[in-house]
Amino acid sequence: MNHKSKPVKIGSRTIGGGPFSVWAGPCSIESLDQFMITAKTVKNLGACGLRGGLYKLRTDPSSFQGLGEEAYAVAVRVKSELAMPFISEITDPRQISDMLDVVDAFQVGSRNMHNYALLKELAQVNKPILLKRGLAATFKEWMLAADYLVRGGNEQVVLCERGIRTFETATRNTFDINSIALAKLESPFPVLADPSHGTGMAAIVPAVALAAAAAGADGLLIEVHPNPATALSDGYQSLDFSAFESLMLKLPKVLRALDREMA
Ligand code: PEP
Ligand code: MN
């Protein structure tokens, strides 16, 4: 297994190159209070950086679509106050210029992995890209999507396995642990695991997160919410603070068994 993939710098922190980094936060930024309390808590528990959706691509058009521009100020305030880098999804190339001042890495979501027009635009930006695997993308298609970024001039790519759609319906997605080990073997990019979307079930997120660490992931992208039952998106797969704390206590033990450490 190759833990020495070329590290990618996201704000003040690094993904890849050895240490394991945890990027946590809510699926969606819902308010200043919700994002601030979540960010403070995950920071105290050892997270390196923050996630939080500004724009949400929802299957149901009547579902919460994210606060969008309204939440830019919230994101900037929280990340500056806590000195934590921030990753958020871009859903439209027209958001690039405004989002440049808000995010430390652009997330390309699963639904947009095949959006080559978006990838070509992001290839020209000097910011890292967190490239999620498409929900029905083969490993090869995922690697070729990364190639769009590299060929277009942006080598700051981090891959993110977030589960794929299979015949199994007991969980939201089938988390493809093979792809983590394979990406570490065959690609030059660091790999984050997203067990939140990978499972869609908070009760099994910690087990799959630990498995991903054991399989060689460079870190986690994980959904945490102060009160998952009231979350405006993905509450059923979001860890509450105590579940996140318990996971953060177990992770170093799994990593240590494999001669690795937390960032
Ligand atoms: C998310 O990270 O909240 C998200 C929408 O992820 P995905 O694109 O993997 O569904
Ligand atoms: Mn989500």
PDB file of C-alpha atoms and ligand atoms in Angstrom:
ATOM      1  CA  MET A   1       0.000   0.000   0.000  1.00  0.00           C
ATOM      2  CA  ASN A   2       1.319   3.414  -0.908  1.00  0.00           C
ATOM      3  CA  HIS A   3       0.730   5.943   1.862  1.00  0.00           C
ATOM      4  CA  LYS A   4       3.145   8.337   0.258  1.00  0.00           C
ATOM      5  CA  SER A   5       0.913   9.695  -2.494  1.00  0.00           C
ATOM      6  CA  LYS A   6       1.721  13.287  -3.332  1.00  0.00           C
ATOM      7  CA  PRO A   7       0.283  15.363  -0.493  1.00  0.00           C
ATOM      8  CA  VAL A   8      -2.252  18.058  -1.322  1.00  0.00           C
ATOM      9  CA  LYS A   9      -2.323  21.208   0.757  1.00  0.00           C
ATOM     10  CA  ILE A  10      -5.760  22.471   1.733  1.00  0.00           C
ATOM     11  CA  GLY A  11      -5.400  25.800   3.483  1.00  0.00           C
ATOM     12  CA  SER A  12      -2.979  25.240   6.366  1.00  0.00           C
ATOM     13  CA  ARG A  13      -3.419  21.456   6.407  1.00  0.00           C
ATOM     14  CA  THR A  14      -2.314  18.596   4.217  1.00  0.00           C
ATOM     15  CA  ILE A  15      -4.077  15.485   2.949  1.00  0.00           C
ATOM     16  CA  GLY A  16      -1.899  12.515   2.098  1.00  0.00           C
ATOM     17  CA  GLY A  17       1.776  11.824   2.575  1.00  0.00           C
ATOM     18  CA  GLY A  18       1.323   9.715   5.710  1.00  0.00           C
ATOM     19  CA  PRO A  19      -0.742  11.137   8.560  1.00  0.00           C
ATOM     20  CA  PHE A  20      -4.497  10.551   8.624  1.00  0.00           C
ATOM     21  CA  SER A  21      -6.680  13.655   8.564  1.00  0.00           C
ATOM     22  CA  VAL A  22     -10.325  14.023   9.498  1.00  0.00           C
ATOM     23  CA  TRP A  23     -12.578  16.582   7.766  1.00  0.00           C
ATOM     24  CA  ALA A  24     -15.885  16.909   9.529  1.00  0.00           C
ATOM     25  CA  GLY A  25     -18.988  19.056   9.693  1.00  0.00           C
ATOM     26  CA  PRO A  26     -22.627  19.115   8.754  1.00  0.00           C
ATOM     27  CA  CYS A  27     -24.040  18.024   5.415  1.00  0.00           C
ATOM     28  CA  SER A  28     -25.459  21.559   5.033  1.00  0.00           C
ATOM     29  CA  ILE A  29     -24.603  24.814   6.740  1.00  0.00           C
ATOM     30  CA  GLU A  30     -27.950  25.737   8.313  1.00  0.00           C
ATOM     31  CA  SER A  31     -27.086  28.733  10.511  1.00  0.00           C
ATOM     32  CA  LEU A  32     -24.155  30.459  12.211  1.00  0.00           C
ATOM     33  CA  ASP A  33     -24.950  28.723  15.509  1.00  0.00           C
ATOM     34  CA  GLN A  34     -25.251  25.270  13.971  1.00  0.00           C
ATOM     35  CA  PHE A  35     -21.997  25.565  11.998  1.00  0.00           C
ATOM     36  CA  MET A  36     -20.017  27.262  14.788  1.00  0.00           C
ATOM     37  CA  ILE A  37     -20.904  24.738  17.500  1.00  0.00           C
ATOM     38  CA  THR A  38     -20.231  21.828  15.153  1.00  0.00           C
ATOM     39  CA  ALA A  39     -16.910  23.289  14.033  1.00  0.00           C
ATOM     40  CA  LYS A  40     -15.738  23.992  17.601  1.00  0.00           C
ATOM     41  CA  THR A  41     -16.681  20.504  18.691  1.00  0.00           C
ATOM     42  CA  VAL A  42     -15.033  18.635  15.823  1.00  0.00           C
ATOM     43  CA  LYS A  43     -11.918  20.779  16.214  1.00  0.00           C
ATOM     44  CA  ASN A  44     -11.675  19.982  19.927  1.00  0.00           C
ATOM     45  CA  LEU A  45     -12.061  16.311  19.120  1.00  0.00           C
ATOM     46  CA  GLY A  46      -9.195  16.351  16.619  1.00  0.00           C
ATOM     47  CA  ALA A  47     -10.620  17.197  13.179  1.00  0.00           C
ATOM     48  CA  CYS A  48      -8.180  19.005  10.836  1.00  0.00           C
ATOM     49  CA  GLY A  49     -10.686  20.756   8.674  1.00  0.00           C
ATOM     50  CA  LEU A  50     -14.321  21.525   8.067  1.00  0.00           C
ATOM     51  CA  ARG A  51     -16.931  20.383   5.587  1.00  0.00           C
ATOM     52  CA  GLY A  52     -20.307  22.036   5.146  1.00  0.00           C
ATOM     53  CA  GLY A  53     -22.600  22.347   2.158  1.00  0.00           C
ATOM     54  CA  LEU A  54     -23.429  25.801   0.796  1.00  0.00           C
ATOM     55  CA  TYR A  55     -25.191  24.456  -2.306  1.00  0.00           C
ATOM     56  CA  LYS A  56     -26.962  21.119  -2.144  1.00  0.00           C
ATOM     57  CA  LEU A  57     -27.873  18.983  -5.142  1.00  0.00           C
ATOM     58  CA  ARG A  58     -31.017  17.287  -3.861  1.00  0.00           C
ATOM     59  CA  THR A  59     -32.885  14.521  -5.630  1.00  0.00           C
ATOM     60  CA  ASP A  60     -36.227  16.016  -4.569  1.00  0.00           C
ATOM     61  CA  PRO A  61     -36.584  19.633  -5.766  1.00  0.00           C
ATOM     62  CA  SER A  62     -38.820  20.385  -2.784  1.00  0.00           C
ATOM     63  CA  SER A  63     -35.980  19.483  -0.348  1.00  0.00           C
ATOM     64  CA  PHE A  64     -33.703  22.099   1.249  1.00  0.00           C
ATOM     65  CA  GLN A  65     -31.295  23.301  -1.449  1.00  0.00           C
ATOM     66  CA  GLY A  66     -28.677  24.871   0.824  1.00  0.00           C
ATOM     67  CA  LEU A  67     -28.347  28.490   1.939  1.00  0.00           C
ATOM     68  CA  GLY A  68     -26.065  29.280  -1.004  1.00  0.00           C
ATOM     69  CA  GLU A  69     -24.536  32.762  -0.993  1.00  0.00           C
ATOM     70  CA  GLU A  70     -26.378  33.580   2.212  1.00  0.00           C
ATOM     71  CA  ALA A  71     -24.017  31.239   4.066  1.00  0.00           C
ATOM     72  CA  TYR A  72     -20.733  32.549   2.647  1.00  0.00           C
ATOM     73  CA  ALA A  73     -20.278  34.937   5.557  1.00  0.00           C
ATOM     74  CA  VAL A  74     -21.037  32.196   8.064  1.00  0.00           C
ATOM     75  CA  ALA A  75     -18.443  29.904   6.504  1.00  0.00           C
ATOM     76  CA  VAL A  76     -15.785  32.625   6.396  1.00  0.00           C
ATOM     77  CA  ARG A  77     -16.422  33.672   9.990  1.00  0.00           C
ATOM     78  CA  VAL A  78     -16.291  30.135  11.375  1.00  0.00           C
ATOM     79  CA  LYS A  79     -13.230  29.035   9.447  1.00  0.00           C
ATOM     80  CA  SER A  80     -11.287  32.197  10.293  1.00  0.00           C
ATOM     81  CA  GLU A  81     -12.260  32.208  13.961  1.00  0.00           C
ATOM     82  CA  LEU A  82     -11.198  28.575  14.348  1.00  0.00           C
ATOM     83  CA  ALA A  83      -8.320  28.716  11.841  1.00  0.00           C
ATOM     84  CA  MET A  84      -9.596  25.608  10.073  1.00  0.00           C
ATOM     85  CA  PRO A  85      -9.617  25.027   6.320  1.00  0.00           C
ATOM     86  CA  PHE A  86     -13.024  24.573   4.722  1.00  0.00           C
ATOM     87  CA  ILE A  87     -14.225  22.302   1.896  1.00  0.00           C
ATOM     88  CA  SER A  88     -17.564  22.830   0.172  1.00  0.00           C
ATOM     89  CA  GLU A  89     -19.287  21.576  -2.941  1.00  0.00           C
ATOM     90  CA  ILE A  90     -19.526  23.637  -6.109  1.00  0.00           C
ATOM     91  CA  THR A  91     -22.567  22.846  -8.229  1.00  0.00           C
ATOM     92  CA  ASP A  92     -22.217  25.332 -11.088  1.00  0.00           C
ATOM     93  CA  PRO A  93     -19.120  26.875 -12.747  1.00  0.00           C
ATOM     94  CA  ARG A  94     -20.680  30.337 -12.282  1.00  0.00           C
ATOM     95  CA  GLN A  95     -20.032  29.952  -8.533  1.00  0.00           C
ATOM     96  CA  ILE A  96     -16.249  29.685  -8.954  1.00  0.00           C
ATOM     97  CA  SER A  97     -15.198  33.322  -8.638  1.00  0.00           C
ATOM     98  CA  ASP A  98     -17.250  34.074  -5.522  1.00  0.00           C
ATOM     99  CA  MET A  99     -16.453  30.758  -3.854  1.00  0.00           C
ATOM    100  CA  LEU A 100     -12.696  31.301  -4.286  1.00  0.00           C
ATOM    101  CA  ASP A 101     -12.722  33.610  -1.264  1.00  0.00           C
ATOM    102  CA  VAL A 102     -14.776  31.189   0.829  1.00  0.00           C
ATOM    103  CA  VAL A 103     -13.454  27.660   0.336  1.00  0.00           C
ATOM    104  CA  ASP A 104      -9.993  26.153   0.674  1.00  0.00           C
ATOM    105  CA  ALA A 105     -10.938  23.282  -1.644  1.00  0.00           C
ATOM    106  CA  PHE A 106     -13.771  22.801  -4.093  1.00  0.00           C
ATOM    107  CA  GLN A 107     -15.724  19.598  -3.687  1.00  0.00           C
ATOM    108  CA  VAL A 108     -17.052  18.080  -6.897  1.00  0.00           C
ATOM    109  CA  GLY A 109     -20.004  16.001  -5.798  1.00  0.00           C
ATOM    110  CA  SER A 110     -20.945  12.555  -6.920  1.00  0.00           C
ATOM    111  CA  ARG A 111     -23.649  13.869  -9.243  1.00  0.00           C
ATOM    112  CA  ASN A 112     -21.123  16.108 -11.007  1.00  0.00           C
ATOM    113  CA  MET A 113     -18.186  13.738 -11.410  1.00  0.00           C
ATOM    114  CA  HIS A 114     -19.154  13.375 -15.078  1.00  0.00           C
ATOM    115  CA  ASN A 115     -19.690  17.109 -15.556  1.00  0.00           C
ATOM    116  CA  TYR A 116     -16.649  17.618 -17.772  1.00  0.00           C
ATOM    117  CA  ALA A 117     -17.475  21.276 -18.428  1.00  0.00           C
ATOM    118  CA  LEU A 118     -17.249  21.900 -14.674  1.00  0.00           C
ATOM    119  CA  LEU A 119     -14.049  19.840 -14.382  1.00  0.00           C
ATOM    120  CA  LYS A 120     -12.451  21.829 -17.214  1.00  0.00           C
ATOM    121  CA  GLU A 121     -13.276  25.102 -15.489  1.00  0.00           C
ATOM    122  CA  LEU A 122     -11.947  23.851 -12.142  1.00  0.00           C
ATOM    123  CA  ALA A 123      -8.786  22.646 -13.844  1.00  0.00           C
ATOM    124  CA  GLN A 124      -7.891  26.299 -14.381  1.00  0.00           C
ATOM    125  CA  VAL A 125      -8.302  27.277 -10.763  1.00  0.00           C
ATOM    126  CA  ASN A 126      -5.427  27.354  -8.291  1.00  0.00           C
ATOM    127  CA  LYS A 127      -7.267  25.531  -5.497  1.00  0.00           C
ATOM    128  CA  PRO A 128      -7.426  21.864  -4.598  1.00  0.00           C
ATOM    129  CA  ILE A 129     -10.342  19.771  -5.817  1.00  0.00           C
ATOM    130  CA  LEU A 130     -11.967  17.021  -3.780  1.00  0.00           C
ATOM    131  CA  LEU A 131     -13.292  14.721  -6.488  1.00  0.00           C
ATOM    132  CA  LYS A 132     -16.047  12.441  -5.298  1.00  0.00           C
ATOM    133  CA  ARG A 133     -16.666   9.202  -7.127  1.00  0.00           C
ATOM    134  CA  GLY A 134     -19.816   9.269  -9.235  1.00  0.00           C
ATOM    135  CA  LEU A 135     -22.644   7.245  -7.781  1.00  0.00           C
ATOM    136  CA  ALA A 136     -22.508   4.802 -10.676  1.00  0.00           C
ATOM    137  CA  ALA A 137     -18.979   5.441 -11.899  1.00  0.00           C
ATOM    138  CA  THR A 138     -16.474   2.690 -12.429  1.00  0.00           C
ATOM    139  CA  PHE A 139     -13.035   3.075 -10.904  1.00  0.00           C
ATOM    140  CA  LYS A 140     -11.668   3.809 -14.383  1.00  0.00           C
ATOM    141  CA  GLU A 141     -14.237   6.544 -15.051  1.00  0.00           C
ATOM    142  CA  TRP A 142     -13.335   8.141 -11.718  1.00  0.00           C
ATOM    143  CA  MET A 143      -9.617   8.128 -12.578  1.00  0.00           C
ATOM    144  CA  LEU A 144     -10.384   9.639 -15.998  1.00  0.00           C
ATOM    145  CA  ALA A 145     -12.408  12.403 -14.343  1.00  0.00           C
ATOM    146  CA  ALA A 146      -9.316  13.176 -12.233  1.00  0.00           C
ATOM    147  CA  ASP A 147      -7.322  13.238 -15.462  1.00  0.00           C
ATOM    148  CA  TYR A 148      -9.563  16.054 -16.771  1.00  0.00           C
ATOM    149  CA  LEU A 149      -8.343  18.167 -13.856  1.00  0.00           C
ATOM    150  CA  VAL A 150      -4.685  17.249 -14.260  1.00  0.00           C
ATOM    151  CA  ARG A 151      -4.628  17.696 -18.040  1.00  0.00           C
ATOM    152  CA  GLY A 152      -6.375  21.023 -17.649  1.00  0.00           C
ATOM    153  CA  GLY A 153      -3.583  22.185 -15.318  1.00  0.00           C
ATOM    154  CA  ASN A 154      -4.712  21.381 -11.794  1.00  0.00           C
ATOM    155  CA  GLU A 155      -2.737  18.611 -10.097  1.00  0.00           C
ATOM    156  CA  GLN A 156      -4.130  19.355  -6.649  1.00  0.00           C
ATOM    157  CA  VAL A 157      -6.602  16.489  -6.690  1.00  0.00           C
ATOM    158  CA  VAL A 158      -7.903  14.513  -3.732  1.00  0.00           C
ATOM    159  CA  LEU A 159     -10.124  11.514  -4.465  1.00  0.00           C
ATOM    160  CA  CYS A 160     -13.129  10.671  -2.308  1.00  0.00           C
ATOM    161  CA  GLU A 161     -14.851   7.283  -2.251  1.00  0.00           C
ATOM    162  CA  ARG A 162     -18.485   7.833  -1.190  1.00  0.00           C
ATOM    163  CA  GLY A 163     -20.163   4.589  -2.139  1.00  0.00           C
ATOM    164  CA  ILE A 164     -21.731   3.395  -5.352  1.00  0.00           C
ATOM    165  CA  ARG A 165     -25.182   2.258  -6.345  1.00  0.00           C
ATOM    166  CA  THR A 166     -25.533  -1.517  -6.530  1.00  0.00           C
ATOM    167  CA  PHE A 167     -28.403  -4.030  -6.303  1.00  0.00           C
ATOM    168  CA  GLU A 168     -28.179  -3.738  -2.494  1.00  0.00           C
ATOM    169  CA  THR A 169     -30.867  -1.528  -0.986  1.00  0.00           C
ATOM    170  CA  ALA A 170     -30.358  -2.200   2.736  1.00  0.00           C
ATOM    171  CA  THR A 171     -27.927   0.718   2.845  1.00  0.00           C
ATOM    172  CA  ARG A 172     -28.010   3.977   0.872  1.00  0.00           C
ATOM    173  CA  ASN A 173     -24.923   3.007  -1.125  1.00  0.00           C
ATOM    174  CA  THR A 174     -22.397   0.206  -1.242  1.00  0.00           C
ATOM    175  CA  PHE A 175     -19.118   1.529   0.129  1.00  0.00           C
ATOM    176  CA  ASP A 176     -16.398   0.249  -2.179  1.00  0.00           C
ATOM    177  CA  ILE A 177     -13.451  -0.389   0.076  1.00  0.00           C
ATOM    178  CA  ASN A 178     -11.617  -2.010  -2.856  1.00  0.00           C
ATOM    179  CA  SER A 179     -11.455   1.378  -4.543  1.00  0.00           C
ATOM    180  CA  ILE A 180      -9.550   2.867  -1.628  1.00  0.00           C
ATOM    181  CA  ALA A 181      -6.821   0.248  -1.665  1.00  0.00           C
ATOM    182  CA  LEU A 182      -6.744   0.335  -5.476  1.00  0.00           C
ATOM    183  CA  ALA A 183      -6.558   4.134  -5.679  1.00  0.00           C
ATOM    184  CA  LYS A 184      -3.666   4.093  -3.206  1.00  0.00           C
ATOM    185  CA  LEU A 185      -1.942   1.501  -5.353  1.00  0.00           C
ATOM    186  CA  GLU A 186      -2.570   2.931  -8.792  1.00  0.00           C
ATOM    187  CA  SER A 187      -3.207   6.663  -8.530  1.00  0.00           C
ATOM    188  CA  PRO A 188      -0.892   9.483  -7.447  1.00  0.00           C
ATOM    189  CA  PHE A 189      -3.689  11.183  -5.486  1.00  0.00           C
ATOM    190  CA  PRO A 190      -4.524  11.121  -1.779  1.00  0.00           C
ATOM    191  CA  VAL A 191      -7.829   9.425  -0.948  1.00  0.00           C
ATOM    192  CA  LEU A 192     -10.487  10.439   1.550  1.00  0.00           C
ATOM    193  CA  ALA A 193     -13.255   8.068   2.592  1.00  0.00           C
ATOM    194  CA  ASP A 194     -16.797   9.308   3.078  1.00  0.00           C
ATOM    195  CA  PRO A 195     -18.555   6.669   5.191  1.00  0.00           C
ATOM    196  CA  SER A 196     -21.540   9.002   5.715  1.00  0.00           C
ATOM    197  CA  HIS A 197     -22.761   8.830   2.113  1.00  0.00           C
ATOM    198  CA  GLY A 198     -21.113   5.425   1.737  1.00  0.00           C
ATOM    199  CA  THR A 199     -23.568   3.895   4.196  1.00  0.00           C
ATOM    200  CA  GLY A 200     -26.392   6.410   4.728  1.00  0.00           C
ATOM    201  CA  MET A 201     -26.762   5.098   8.263  1.00  0.00           C
ATOM    202  CA  ALA A 202     -25.225   6.774  11.315  1.00  0.00           C
ATOM    203  CA  ALA A 203     -25.179   3.514  13.291  1.00  0.00           C
ATOM    204  CA  ILE A 204     -22.715   1.879  10.896  1.00  0.00           C
ATOM    205  CA  VAL A 205     -20.685   4.949   9.893  1.00  0.00           C
ATOM    206  CA  PRO A 206     -18.017   4.437  12.608  1.00  0.00           C
ATOM    207  CA  ALA A 207     -17.365   0.786  11.677  1.00  0.00           C
ATOM    208  CA  VAL A 208     -16.962   1.656   7.997  1.00  0.00           C
ATOM    209  CA  ALA A 209     -14.804   4.686   8.858  1.00  0.00           C
ATOM    210  CA  LEU A 210     -12.405   2.447  10.791  1.00  0.00           C
ATOM    211  CA  ALA A 211     -12.366  -0.080   7.943  1.00  0.00           C
ATOM    212  CA  ALA A 212     -11.500   2.696   5.477  1.00  0.00           C
ATOM    213  CA  ALA A 213      -8.613   3.795   7.711  1.00  0.00           C
ATOM    214  CA  ALA A 214      -7.384   0.206   7.834  1.00  0.00           C
ATOM    215  CA  ALA A 215      -7.672  -0.075   4.041  1.00  0.00           C
ATOM    216  CA  GLY A 216      -5.267   2.825   3.577  1.00  0.00           C
ATOM    217  CA  ALA A 217      -7.398   5.944   3.218  1.00  0.00           C
ATOM    218  CA  ASP A 218      -5.551   9.206   3.877  1.00  0.00           C
ATOM    219  CA  GLY A 219      -8.459  10.543   5.877  1.00  0.00           C
ATOM    220  CA  LEU A 220     -12.188  10.882   6.327  1.00  0.00           C
ATOM    221  CA  LEU A 221     -14.863  13.265   5.122  1.00  0.00           C
ATOM    222  CA  ILE A 222     -17.615  12.802   7.634  1.00  0.00           C
ATOM    223  CA  GLU A 223     -20.977  14.358   8.478  1.00  0.00           C
ATOM    224  CA  VAL A 224     -21.515  15.561  12.044  1.00  0.00           C
ATOM    225  CA  HIS A 225     -24.548  17.487  13.304  1.00  0.00           C
ATOM    226  CA  PRO A 226     -25.428  18.855  16.758  1.00  0.00           C
ATOM    227  CA  ASN A 227     -28.899  17.301  16.500  1.00  0.00           C
ATOM    228  CA  PRO A 228     -29.117  14.896  13.545  1.00  0.00           C
ATOM    229  CA  ALA A 229     -32.882  14.413  14.030  1.00  0.00           C
ATOM    230  CA  THR A 230     -33.484  18.035  13.038  1.00  0.00           C
ATOM    231  CA  ALA A 231     -30.881  18.287  10.236  1.00  0.00           C
ATOM    232  CA  LEU A 232     -32.114  19.862   6.992  1.00  0.00           C
ATOM    233  CA  SER A 233     -30.209  17.262   4.962  1.00  0.00           C
ATOM    234  CA  ASP A 234     -28.710  13.817   5.601  1.00  0.00           C
ATOM    235  CA  GLY A 235     -29.550  13.707   9.319  1.00  0.00           C
ATOM    236  CA  TYR A 236     -29.984   9.905   9.268  1.00  0.00           C
ATOM    237  CA  GLN A 237     -26.332   9.464   8.334  1.00  0.00           C
ATOM    238  CA  SER A 238     -24.865  12.264  10.470  1.00  0.00           C
ATOM    239  CA  LEU A 239     -22.989  11.464  13.664  1.00  0.00           C
ATOM    240  CA  ASP A 240     -23.938  13.353  16.799  1.00  0.00           C
ATOM    241  CA  PHE A 241     -21.105  14.766  18.901  1.00  0.00           C
ATOM    242  CA  SER A 242     -20.793  11.757  21.172  1.00  0.00           C
ATOM    243  CA  ALA A 243     -20.671   9.250  18.288  1.00  0.00           C
ATOM    244  CA  PHE A 244     -18.009  11.406  16.627  1.00  0.00           C
ATOM    245  CA  GLU A 245     -16.013  11.554  19.857  1.00  0.00           C
ATOM    246  CA  SER A 246     -16.130   7.799  20.227  1.00  0.00           C
ATOM    247  CA  LEU A 247     -14.919   7.334  16.626  1.00  0.00           C
ATOM    248  CA  MET A 248     -12.071   9.817  17.160  1.00  0.00           C
ATOM    249  CA  LEU A 249     -10.916   7.785  20.172  1.00  0.00           C
ATOM    250  CA  LYS A 250     -10.853   4.548  18.167  1.00  0.00           C
ATOM    251  CA  LEU A 251      -9.189   5.839  14.977  1.00  0.00           C
ATOM    252  CA  PRO A 252      -5.667   6.295  16.414  1.00  0.00           C
ATOM    253  CA  LYS A 253      -5.697   2.706  17.681  1.00  0.00           C
ATOM    254  CA  VAL A 254      -6.489   1.287  14.236  1.00  0.00           C
ATOM    255  CA  LEU A 255      -3.896   3.560  12.636  1.00  0.00           C
ATOM    256  CA  ARG A 256      -1.238   2.671  15.193  1.00  0.00           C
ATOM    257  CA  ALA A 257      -1.712  -1.025  14.434  1.00  0.00           C
ATOM    258  CA  LEU A 258      -0.645  -0.157  10.882  1.00  0.00           C
ATOM    259  CA  ASP A 259       2.233   2.141  11.916  1.00  0.00           C
ATOM    260  CA  ARG A 260       0.298   5.248  11.000  1.00  0.00           C
ATOM    261  CA  GLU A 261      -0.832   8.251  12.974  1.00  0.00           C
ATOM    262  CA  MET A 262      -3.442  11.014  13.087  1.00  0.00           C
ATOM    263  CA  ALA A 263      -2.489  14.349  11.554  1.00  0.00           C
TER     264      ALA A 263
HETATM  265  C1  PEP B   1     -22.187  15.758   0.433  1.00  0.00           C
HETATM  266  O1  PEP B   1     -20.973  15.619   0.672  1.00  0.00           O
HETATM  267  O2  PEP B   1     -22.982  16.266   1.249  1.00  0.00           O
HETATM  268  C2  PEP B   1     -22.725  15.204  -0.828  1.00  0.00           C
HETATM  269  C3  PEP B   1     -23.811  15.705  -1.407  1.00  0.00           C
HETATM  270  O3  PEP B   1     -22.028  14.169  -1.296  1.00  0.00           O
HETATM  271  P1  PEP B   1     -22.188  13.278  -2.617  1.00  0.00           P
HETATM  272  O4  PEP B   1     -21.923  14.166  -3.765  1.00  0.00           O
HETATM  273  O5  PEP B   1     -21.155  12.225  -2.410  1.00  0.00           O
HETATM  274  O6  PEP B   1     -23.587  12.709  -2.611  1.00  0.00           O
HETATM  275 MN    MN B   2     -24.693  14.989   2.653  1.00  0.00          MN
END
